[in-house]
C-alpha positions as MATLAB code, in Angstrom:
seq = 'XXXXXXXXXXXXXXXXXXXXXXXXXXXXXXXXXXXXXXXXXXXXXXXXXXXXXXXXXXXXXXXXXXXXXXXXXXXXXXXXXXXXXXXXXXXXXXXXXXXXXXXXXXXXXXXXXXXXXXXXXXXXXXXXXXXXXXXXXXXXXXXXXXXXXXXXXXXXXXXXXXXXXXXXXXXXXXXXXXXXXXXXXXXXXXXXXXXXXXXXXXXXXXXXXXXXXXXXXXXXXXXXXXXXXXXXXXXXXXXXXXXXXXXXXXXXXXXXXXXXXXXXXXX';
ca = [
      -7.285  -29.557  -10.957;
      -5.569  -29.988   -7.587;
      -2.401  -30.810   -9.357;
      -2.184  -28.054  -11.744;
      -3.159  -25.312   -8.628;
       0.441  -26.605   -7.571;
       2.035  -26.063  -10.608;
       5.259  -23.734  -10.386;
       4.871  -20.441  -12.535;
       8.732  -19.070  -12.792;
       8.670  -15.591  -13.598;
      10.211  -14.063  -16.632;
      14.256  -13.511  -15.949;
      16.335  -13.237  -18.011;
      17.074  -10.143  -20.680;
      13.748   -8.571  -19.753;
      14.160   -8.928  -16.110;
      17.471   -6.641  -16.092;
      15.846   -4.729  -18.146;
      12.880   -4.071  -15.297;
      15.503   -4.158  -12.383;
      17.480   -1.118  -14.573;
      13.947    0.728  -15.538;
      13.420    1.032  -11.564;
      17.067    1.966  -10.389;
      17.079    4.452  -12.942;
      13.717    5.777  -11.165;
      15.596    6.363   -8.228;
      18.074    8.662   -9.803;
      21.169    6.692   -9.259;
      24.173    7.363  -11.350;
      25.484    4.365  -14.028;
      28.183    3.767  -11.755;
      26.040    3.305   -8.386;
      23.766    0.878  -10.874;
      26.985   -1.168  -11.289;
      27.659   -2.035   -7.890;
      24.057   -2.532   -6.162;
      22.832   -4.905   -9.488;
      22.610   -8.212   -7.842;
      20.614  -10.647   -9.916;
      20.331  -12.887   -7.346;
      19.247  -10.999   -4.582;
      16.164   -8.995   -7.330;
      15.458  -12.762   -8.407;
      14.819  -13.459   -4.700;
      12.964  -10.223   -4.192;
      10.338  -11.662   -6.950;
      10.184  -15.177   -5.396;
       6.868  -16.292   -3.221;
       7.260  -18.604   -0.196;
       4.832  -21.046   -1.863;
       7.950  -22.350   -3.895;
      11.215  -21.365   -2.137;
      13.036  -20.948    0.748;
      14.960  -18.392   -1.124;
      11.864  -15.582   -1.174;
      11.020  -12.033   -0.074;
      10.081  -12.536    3.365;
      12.739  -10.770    4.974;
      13.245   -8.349    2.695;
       9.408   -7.436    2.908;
       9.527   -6.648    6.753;
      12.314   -4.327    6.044;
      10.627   -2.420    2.920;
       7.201   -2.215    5.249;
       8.873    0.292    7.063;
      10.614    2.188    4.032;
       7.619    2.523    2.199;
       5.593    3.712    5.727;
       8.468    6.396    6.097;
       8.587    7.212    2.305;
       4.850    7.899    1.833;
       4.183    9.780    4.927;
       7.105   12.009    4.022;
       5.945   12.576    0.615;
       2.053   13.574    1.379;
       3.458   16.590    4.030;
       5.732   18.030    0.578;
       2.660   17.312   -1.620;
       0.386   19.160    0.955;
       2.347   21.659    2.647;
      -0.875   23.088    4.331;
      -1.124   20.279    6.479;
       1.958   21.000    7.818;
       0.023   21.454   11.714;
      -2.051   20.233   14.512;
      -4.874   20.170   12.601;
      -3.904   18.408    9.564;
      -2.072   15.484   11.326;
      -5.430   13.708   11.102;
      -5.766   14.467    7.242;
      -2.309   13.099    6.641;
      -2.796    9.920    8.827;
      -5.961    9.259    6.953;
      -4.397    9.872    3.405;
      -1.577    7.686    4.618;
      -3.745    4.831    5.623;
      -5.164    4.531    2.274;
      -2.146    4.331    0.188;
      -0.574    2.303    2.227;
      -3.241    0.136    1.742;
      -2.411   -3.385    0.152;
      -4.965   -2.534   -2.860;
      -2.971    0.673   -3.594;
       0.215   -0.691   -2.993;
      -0.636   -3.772   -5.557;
      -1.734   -0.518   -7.850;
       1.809    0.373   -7.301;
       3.563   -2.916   -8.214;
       1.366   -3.865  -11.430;
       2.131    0.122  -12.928;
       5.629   -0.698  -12.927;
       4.926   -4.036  -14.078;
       5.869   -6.503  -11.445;
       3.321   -9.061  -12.005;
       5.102  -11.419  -14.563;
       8.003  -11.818  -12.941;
       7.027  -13.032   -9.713;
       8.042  -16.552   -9.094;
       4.886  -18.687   -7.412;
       2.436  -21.807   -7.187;
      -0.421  -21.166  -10.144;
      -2.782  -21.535   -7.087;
      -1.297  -18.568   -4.929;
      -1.152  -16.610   -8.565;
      -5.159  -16.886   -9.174;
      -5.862  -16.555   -5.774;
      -3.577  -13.444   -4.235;
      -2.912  -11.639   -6.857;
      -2.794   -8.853   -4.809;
      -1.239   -9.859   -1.528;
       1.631  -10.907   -3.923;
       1.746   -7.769   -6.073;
       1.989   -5.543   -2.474;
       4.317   -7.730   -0.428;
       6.942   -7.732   -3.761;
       6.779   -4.076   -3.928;
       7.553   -3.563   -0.156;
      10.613   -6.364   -0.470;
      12.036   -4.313   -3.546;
      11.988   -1.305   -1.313;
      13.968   -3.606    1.869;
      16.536   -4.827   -0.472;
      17.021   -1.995   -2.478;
      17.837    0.487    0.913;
      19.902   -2.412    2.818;
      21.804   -2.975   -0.555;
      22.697    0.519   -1.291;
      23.507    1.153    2.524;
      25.796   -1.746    2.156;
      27.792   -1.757   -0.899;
      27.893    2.058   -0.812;
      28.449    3.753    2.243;
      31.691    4.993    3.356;
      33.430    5.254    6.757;
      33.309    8.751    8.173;
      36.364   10.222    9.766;
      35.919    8.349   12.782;
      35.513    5.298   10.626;
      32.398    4.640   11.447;
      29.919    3.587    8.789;
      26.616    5.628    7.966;
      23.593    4.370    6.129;
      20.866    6.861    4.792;
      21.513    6.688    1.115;
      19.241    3.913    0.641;
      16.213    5.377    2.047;
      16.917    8.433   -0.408;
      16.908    6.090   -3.702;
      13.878    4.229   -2.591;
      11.729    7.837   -2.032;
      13.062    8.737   -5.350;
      11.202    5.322   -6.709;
       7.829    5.893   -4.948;
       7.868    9.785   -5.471;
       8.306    8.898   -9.178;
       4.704    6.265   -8.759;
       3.029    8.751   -6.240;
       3.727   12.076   -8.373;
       1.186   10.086  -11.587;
      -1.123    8.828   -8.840;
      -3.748   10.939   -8.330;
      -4.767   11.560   -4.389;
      -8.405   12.989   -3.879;
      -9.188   13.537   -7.375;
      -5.514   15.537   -7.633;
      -2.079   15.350   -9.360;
       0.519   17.298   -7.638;
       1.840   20.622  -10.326;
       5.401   21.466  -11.582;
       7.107   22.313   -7.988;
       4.981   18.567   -6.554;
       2.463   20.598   -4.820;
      -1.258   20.071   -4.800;
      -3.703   22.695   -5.437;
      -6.958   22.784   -4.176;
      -9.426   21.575   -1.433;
      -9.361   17.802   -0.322;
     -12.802   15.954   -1.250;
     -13.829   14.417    2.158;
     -15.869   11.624    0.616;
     -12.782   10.878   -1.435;
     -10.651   10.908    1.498;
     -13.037    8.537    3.908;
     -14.482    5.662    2.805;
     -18.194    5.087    3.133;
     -18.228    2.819    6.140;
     -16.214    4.948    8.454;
     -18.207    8.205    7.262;
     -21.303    6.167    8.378;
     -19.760    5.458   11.884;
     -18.635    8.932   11.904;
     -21.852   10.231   11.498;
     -23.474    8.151   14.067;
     -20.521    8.404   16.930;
     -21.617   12.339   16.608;
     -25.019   11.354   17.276;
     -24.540    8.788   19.256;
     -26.801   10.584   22.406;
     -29.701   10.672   19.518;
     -29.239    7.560   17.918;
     -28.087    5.288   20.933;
     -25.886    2.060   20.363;
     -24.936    0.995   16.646;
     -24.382   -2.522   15.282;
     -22.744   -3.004   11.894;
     -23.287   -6.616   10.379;
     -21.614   -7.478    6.974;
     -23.787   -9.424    4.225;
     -23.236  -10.935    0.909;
     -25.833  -10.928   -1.442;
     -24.870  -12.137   -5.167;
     -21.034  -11.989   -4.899;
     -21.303   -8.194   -3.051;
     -20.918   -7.192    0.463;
     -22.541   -4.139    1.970;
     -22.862   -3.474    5.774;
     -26.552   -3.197    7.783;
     -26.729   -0.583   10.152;
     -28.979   -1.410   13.829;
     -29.667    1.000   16.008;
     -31.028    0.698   19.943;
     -34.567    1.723   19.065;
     -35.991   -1.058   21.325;
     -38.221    1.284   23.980;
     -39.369    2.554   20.742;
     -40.814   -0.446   18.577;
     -42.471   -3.744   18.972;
     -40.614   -5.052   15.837;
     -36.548   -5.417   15.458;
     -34.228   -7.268   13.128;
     -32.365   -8.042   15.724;
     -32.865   -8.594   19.052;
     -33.399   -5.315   20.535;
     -32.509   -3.819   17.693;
     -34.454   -2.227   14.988;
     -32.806   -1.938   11.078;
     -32.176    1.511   10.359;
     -32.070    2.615    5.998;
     -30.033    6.047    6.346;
     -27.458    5.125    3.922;
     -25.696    2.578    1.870;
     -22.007    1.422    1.417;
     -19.276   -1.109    0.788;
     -18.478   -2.998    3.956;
     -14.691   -3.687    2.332;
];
């Protein structure tokens, strides 16, 4: 019912929520000591708190770990594929970045180090963006985890100025830890984090934008493309047209005629 959609769910805290907060500090390689002073149960209980049923939520924090992770994933791929390292494999690296980053892959992240039960939220929010959720916690851990280290433990240099960095360092430690089990391309990185072997193209680019690929090549051949989504029985695939008008008498469109060269998701 309507009612019970707006029922709280109030993730787990206690014991087993220090417990988690610990598992993933100790991922980022920081000494017992450092653990001490950034543990803030407040601030991780936030961290795991949806808008939907406080003031008191990630929001904030989430802007700031967007760009952490962004920064933290792009420099991980150029260690874990040192031959793209040049002109030429910028455009690999974007494209490998652009799927991880990806809120499906980053919700991949969050559930494998078990986020999803302690995330504070309406039951409706819960069944219905699971995955939103799952992404936007794991980019707020990353915010408050590099603003609270830069905080509570940098010192002044000899000009008394303070310097921040440290942060940044823990939460690449975290996401090296999730990316170095994750397998990119049908890979795993070996002993030194390097991957061996060629990258699988079709593994790489997803069906759709293979498709348009193909047909921007050709487009002198093949003339204009339309894409239109459909859902048939709960699934979504995309229709190619192409501008085969002078050509036929018959189109599925207007002026355009329904072309069968391939078949893909249109997610």
């Amino acid at each position: 019912t309507e009612q019970e959609m707006q029922e709280e769910y109030i993730g787990i805290r206690g014991d087993a929520f220090d417990q988690l907060i610990l598992s993933l500090l100790r991922k980022g390689k920081l000494t017992k000591t450092l653990i001490g002073k950034v543990f803030d149960k407040n601030l991780f209980s936030q961290i795991f708190t949806h808008p939907s049923i406080s003031e008191d939520n990630y929001e904030y924090y989430e802007f700031l770990g967007d760009l952490v992770v962004n920064k933290s994933i792009g420099q991980y791929l150029s260690r874990r594929f040192p031959q793209l390292r040049c002109p030429q494999g910028v455009r690999v690296l974007t494209r490998l970045k652009i799927n991880l980053v990806s809120k499906k892959v980053l919700a991949e992240f969050a559930e494998s180090l078990n986020f999803w039960d302690y995330i504070s939220a309406t039951r409706e929010y819960r069944m219905t963006k699971k995955k939103p959720m799952l992404e936007d916690c794991f980019e707020a851990f990353m915010g408050a985890l590099e603003q609270q280290i830069d905080e509570v433990c940098c010192k002044p240099d000899k000009a008394g100025r303070f310097t921040s960095g440290g942060g940044y360092k823990i939460c690449y430690n975290i996401i090296q830890n999730v990316l170095d089990s994750y397998p990119i391309c049908g890979g795993l990185p070996n002993e030194h984090g390097v991957q061996e072997g060629k990258l699988n193209y079709e593994e790489l680019v997803d069906p759709k934008t293979r498709l348009k690929e193909l047909f921007d090549k050709h487009r002198d051949t093949i003339g204009k493309v339309k894409y239109k989504s459909v859902r048939e029985e709960q699934l979504c695939h995309t229709e190619v047209y192409a501008d085969f008008s002078k050509m036929t008498t018959r189109s599925m469109m207007p002026g355009m005629s329904k072309l069968t060269l391939g078949h893909g998701t249109a997610a």
